[in-house]
Amino acid sequence: MWQFLLNLIKKKSPQDEQDTMKKYLIVGLGNIGAEYANTRHNIGFKILDHFATQENLTFETQKLGDVATYKLKGRTFIFLKPSTYMNLSGKAIVYWLSKENIPLENLLVITDDLNLPFGSIRVKTKGSDGGHNGLKDTQLKLNTVAYNRFRFGISDTFNKGQQVDYVLGEWTDEENDKLKERLDKSVELIKSFGLAGINITMNTFNGK
């Protein structure tokens, strides 16, 4: 944590600054293990896996997560699927921000959201954790609520007392039929984040 903070304030040359601003950390939140692979809570992993399939990328197991690198028009995207389980997501995020010397404004965290209809997209630059344990730990470890997050709607169509079973449940056949188009849209969003910036990305994709 302290090393991460020191890296943020460490003086850099103009070239270092320029190179740093062209690197992005894209974090998909989820839980490791085959039993979680197709659950709603793992949409962050699923989006990054879909991106990797489209662009023929390979994830490698490294410290605190599986990592893949993607280059596009002079930008470098570091994709991270934390291996810490959801409740400790912030630990992996802080480590990789520091290791890759990526500024906080170039972080994008992908998460599921019960408060949005299925497949809805909402990109924000700050906000509360909304009761999401992955965001809660991220906020705690970063010591700020001001970081970019991409919230993917999973809806809240469950009975009272069934939230955990619903979130950790698998997509329905109907949802799976619609996911492909939503995953394609998510890939476009990630590319836009790096190429066009957060504000244009919000205007382009929110509510789409």
CSV table of C-alpha atoms in Angstrom, one decimal:
chain,number,residue,atom,x,y,z
A,1,MET,CA,0.0,0.0,0.0
A,2,TRP,CA,2.7,2.5,1.0
A,3,GLN,CA,4.8,1.6,-2.1
A,4,PHE,CA,1.7,2.3,-4.2
A,5,LEU,CA,1.3,5.7,-2.7
A,6,LEU,CA,5.0,6.5,-3.1
A,7,ASN,CA,4.9,5.5,-6.7
A,8,LEU,CA,2.0,7.9,-7.3
A,9,ILE,CA,4.0,10.9,-6.0
A,10,LYS,CA,7.4,9.9,-7.3
A,11,LYS,CA,8.8,12.4,-9.8
A,12,LYS,CA,8.7,11.2,-13.4
A,13,SER,CA,10.3,12.4,-16.6
A,14,PRO,CA,8.0,13.8,-19.3
A,15,GLN,CA,8.5,10.6,-21.3
A,16,ASP,CA,7.6,8.4,-18.3
A,17,GLU,CA,4.5,10.5,-17.7
A,18,GLN,CA,3.5,10.1,-21.3
A,19,ASP,CA,4.0,6.3,-21.3
A,20,THR,CA,2.2,6.0,-18.0
A,21,MET,CA,-0.9,7.8,-19.3
A,22,LYS,CA,-1.1,5.3,-22.1
A,23,LYS,CA,-1.4,2.3,-19.8
A,24,TYR,CA,-4.8,1.1,-18.4
A,25,LEU,CA,-5.7,-1.5,-15.8
A,26,ILE,CA,-9.0,-3.2,-16.6
A,27,VAL,CA,-10.2,-5.4,-13.7
A,28,GLY,CA,-13.0,-7.9,-13.9
A,29,LEU,CA,-14.3,-8.9,-10.5
A,30,GLY,CA,-15.3,-12.4,-9.8
A,31,ASN,CA,-14.6,-15.6,-7.8
A,32,ILE,CA,-12.1,-18.2,-8.9
A,33,GLY,CA,-13.2,-21.8,-9.5
A,34,ALA,CA,-15.2,-23.7,-12.1
A,35,GLU,CA,-18.3,-23.6,-9.9
A,36,TYR,CA,-18.4,-19.8,-10.2
A,37,ALA,CA,-17.6,-19.5,-13.9
A,38,ASN,CA,-21.1,-18.9,-15.3
A,39,THR,CA,-22.6,-17.1,-12.3
A,40,ARG,CA,-24.0,-13.6,-12.4
A,41,HIS,CA,-21.5,-12.4,-9.8
A,42,ASN,CA,-18.7,-13.4,-12.2
A,43,ILE,CA,-19.7,-11.1,-15.1
A,44,GLY,CA,-16.4,-9.2,-14.7
A,45,PHE,CA,-14.4,-12.4,-15.5
A,46,LYS,CA,-16.8,-13.3,-18.3
A,47,ILE,CA,-16.4,-9.9,-20.0
A,48,LEU,CA,-12.6,-10.1,-19.9
A,49,ASP,CA,-12.7,-13.7,-21.1
A,50,HIS,CA,-14.9,-12.7,-24.0
A,51,PHE,CA,-12.5,-9.9,-24.9
A,52,ALA,CA,-9.6,-12.3,-24.8
A,53,THR,CA,-11.4,-14.8,-27.1
A,54,GLN,CA,-12.2,-12.0,-29.6
A,55,GLU,CA,-8.6,-10.7,-29.7
A,56,ASN,CA,-6.8,-14.1,-29.2
A,57,LEU,CA,-5.3,-13.1,-25.9
A,58,THR,CA,-4.0,-15.6,-23.3
A,59,PHE,CA,-4.3,-15.1,-19.5
A,60,GLU,CA,-1.3,-16.1,-17.4
A,61,THR,CA,-1.5,-16.9,-13.7
A,62,GLN,CA,0.6,-14.3,-11.9
A,63,LYS,CA,0.7,-12.8,-8.4
A,64,LEU,CA,-2.8,-12.2,-7.1
A,65,GLY,CA,-4.5,-12.9,-10.4
A,66,ASP,CA,-4.7,-14.0,-14.0
A,67,VAL,CA,-3.3,-11.3,-16.3
A,68,ALA,CA,-3.4,-10.6,-20.1
A,69,THR,CA,-1.9,-7.7,-22.0
A,70,TYR,CA,-3.6,-6.1,-25.1
A,71,LYS,CA,-2.1,-3.3,-27.2
A,72,LEU,CA,-4.3,-1.0,-29.3
A,73,LYS,CA,-3.2,2.2,-31.1
A,74,GLY,CA,-0.4,3.0,-28.8
A,75,ARG,CA,-2.3,2.1,-25.7
A,76,THR,CA,-1.5,-0.9,-23.4
A,77,PHE,CA,-4.4,-2.6,-21.6
A,78,ILE,CA,-3.6,-4.8,-18.6
A,79,PHE,CA,-6.5,-7.2,-18.0
A,80,LEU,CA,-6.7,-8.6,-14.4
A,81,LYS,CA,-8.9,-11.3,-13.0
A,82,PRO,CA,-8.1,-11.3,-9.3
A,83,SER,CA,-7.5,-14.7,-7.6
A,84,THR,CA,-8.2,-13.3,-4.2
A,85,TYR,CA,-11.9,-14.0,-4.3
A,86,MET,CA,-14.4,-11.2,-4.4
A,87,ASN,CA,-14.0,-10.0,-0.8
A,88,LEU,CA,-10.3,-9.1,-1.2
A,89,SER,CA,-10.4,-7.7,-4.8
A,90,GLY,CA,-8.7,-4.4,-3.7
A,91,LYS,CA,-5.5,-6.2,-2.7
A,92,ALA,CA,-4.9,-7.3,-6.2
A,93,ILE,CA,-6.0,-4.0,-7.7
A,94,VAL,CA,-3.5,-2.0,-5.6
A,95,TYR,CA,-0.7,-4.4,-6.3
A,96,TRP,CA,-1.1,-4.2,-10.1
A,97,LEU,CA,-1.6,-0.5,-10.2
A,98,SER,CA,1.7,-0.2,-8.4
A,99,LYS,CA,3.5,-2.9,-10.3
A,100,GLU,CA,2.6,-1.5,-13.7
A,101,ASN,CA,2.8,2.2,-12.6
A,102,ILE,CA,-0.7,2.9,-13.8
A,103,PRO,CA,-2.4,6.1,-12.5
A,104,LEU,CA,-5.7,5.7,-10.7
A,105,GLU,CA,-7.6,7.5,-13.4
A,106,ASN,CA,-6.7,4.8,-15.8
A,107,LEU,CA,-8.3,2.1,-13.7
A,108,LEU,CA,-11.6,0.5,-14.7
A,109,VAL,CA,-13.3,-2.0,-12.4
A,110,ILE,CA,-16.0,-4.2,-13.9
A,111,THR,CA,-18.7,-5.5,-11.6
A,112,ASP,CA,-22.3,-6.9,-11.5
A,113,ASP,CA,-25.1,-4.7,-10.3
A,114,LEU,CA,-28.4,-5.8,-8.8
A,115,ASN,CA,-29.9,-2.4,-9.1
A,116,LEU,CA,-29.7,-2.3,-12.9
A,117,PRO,CA,-31.9,-4.3,-15.4
A,118,PHE,CA,-30.3,-7.3,-17.0
A,119,GLY,CA,-27.6,-6.2,-19.5
A,120,SER,CA,-27.8,-2.5,-18.7
A,121,ILE,CA,-24.5,-0.6,-18.7
A,122,ARG,CA,-23.6,2.1,-16.3
A,123,VAL,CA,-20.1,3.7,-16.2
A,124,LYS,CA,-19.3,6.1,-13.3
A,125,THR,CA,-16.2,7.9,-12.1
A,126,LYS,CA,-17.1,7.5,-8.4
A,127,GLY,CA,-19.8,6.3,-6.1
A,128,SER,CA,-20.6,4.1,-3.1
A,129,ASP,CA,-19.9,0.3,-3.0
A,130,GLY,CA,-23.7,-0.3,-3.1
A,131,GLY,CA,-23.2,-3.3,-0.8
A,132,HIS,CA,-20.9,-5.0,-3.3
A,133,ASN,CA,-18.1,-6.7,-1.4
A,134,GLY,CA,-15.6,-6.4,-4.2
A,135,LEU,CA,-16.2,-2.7,-4.5
A,136,LYS,CA,-16.2,-2.4,-0.7
A,137,ASP,CA,-12.7,-3.9,-0.5
A,138,THR,CA,-11.5,-1.8,-3.5
A,139,GLN,CA,-12.7,1.4,-1.9
A,140,LEU,CA,-11.0,0.4,1.4
A,141,LYS,CA,-7.7,-0.5,-0.2
A,142,LEU,CA,-7.6,2.6,-2.5
A,143,ASN,CA,-8.9,4.8,0.3
A,144,THR,CA,-11.2,6.6,-2.1
A,145,VAL,CA,-14.5,6.2,-3.8
A,146,ALA,CA,-13.2,8.2,-6.8
A,147,TYR,CA,-12.3,5.4,-9.3
A,148,ASN,CA,-13.9,4.3,-12.6
A,149,ARG,CA,-16.3,1.5,-12.5
A,150,PHE,CA,-18.3,-0.3,-15.2
A,151,ARG,CA,-21.5,-1.7,-13.7
A,152,PHE,CA,-23.3,-4.5,-15.6
A,153,GLY,CA,-26.9,-5.0,-14.7
A,154,ILE,CA,-28.0,-8.5,-13.5
A,155,SER,CA,-31.4,-7.3,-12.3
A,156,ASP,CA,-33.0,-8.2,-9.0
A,157,THR,CA,-35.6,-10.8,-10.0
A,158,PHE,CA,-35.3,-12.9,-6.8
A,159,ASN,CA,-37.6,-13.6,-3.9
A,160,LYS,CA,-37.0,-12.1,-0.4
A,161,GLY,CA,-34.0,-13.8,1.3
A,162,GLN,CA,-32.7,-15.3,-2.0
A,163,GLN,CA,-30.2,-12.6,-2.9
A,164,VAL,CA,-27.1,-14.7,-2.3
A,165,ASP,CA,-28.5,-17.7,-4.2
A,166,TYR,CA,-29.5,-15.4,-7.1
A,167,VAL,CA,-26.1,-13.6,-7.4
A,168,LEU,CA,-24.2,-16.8,-7.1
A,169,GLY,CA,-26.6,-18.6,-9.4
A,170,GLU,CA,-26.1,-19.2,-13.1
A,171,TRP,CA,-27.6,-17.3,-16.0
A,172,THR,CA,-30.9,-18.5,-17.3
A,173,ASP,CA,-31.2,-19.8,-20.9
A,174,GLU,CA,-32.9,-16.6,-21.9
A,175,GLU,CA,-30.2,-14.5,-20.3
A,176,ASN,CA,-27.5,-16.6,-22.0
A,177,ASP,CA,-29.2,-16.0,-25.4
A,178,LYS,CA,-28.9,-12.2,-24.9
A,179,LEU,CA,-25.4,-12.2,-23.3
A,180,LYS,CA,-23.4,-12.4,-26.5
A,181,GLU,CA,-24.6,-9.0,-27.8
A,182,ARG,CA,-24.1,-7.5,-24.3
A,183,LEU,CA,-20.5,-8.9,-24.1
A,184,ASP,CA,-19.7,-7.5,-27.5
A,185,LYS,CA,-20.9,-4.1,-26.4
A,186,SER,CA,-18.8,-4.4,-23.2
A,187,VAL,CA,-15.7,-5.0,-25.4
A,188,GLU,CA,-16.4,-1.9,-27.3
A,189,LEU,CA,-16.8,0.0,-24.1
A,190,ILE,CA,-13.4,-1.1,-22.8
A,191,LYS,CA,-11.7,0.0,-26.0
A,192,SER,CA,-13.4,3.3,-25.8
A,193,PHE,CA,-12.2,3.9,-22.3
A,194,GLY,CA,-8.6,3.6,-23.4
A,195,LEU,CA,-8.9,5.4,-26.7
A,196,ALA,CA,-11.6,8.1,-26.1
A,197,GLY,CA,-11.5,8.6,-22.3
A,198,ILE,CA,-14.0,8.1,-19.5
A,199,ASN,CA,-16.3,11.1,-20.3
A,200,ILE,CA,-16.9,10.1,-23.9
A,201,THR,CA,-17.3,6.5,-22.9
A,202,MET,CA,-20.0,7.4,-20.3
A,203,ASN,CA,-21.9,9.5,-22.9
A,204,THR,CA,-21.7,6.8,-25.5
A,205,PHE,CA,-22.5,3.7,-23.5
A,206,ASN,CA,-24.5,4.6,-20.4
A,207,GLY,CA,-28.0,3.3,-20.7
A,208,LYS,CA,-27.2,1.4,-24.0
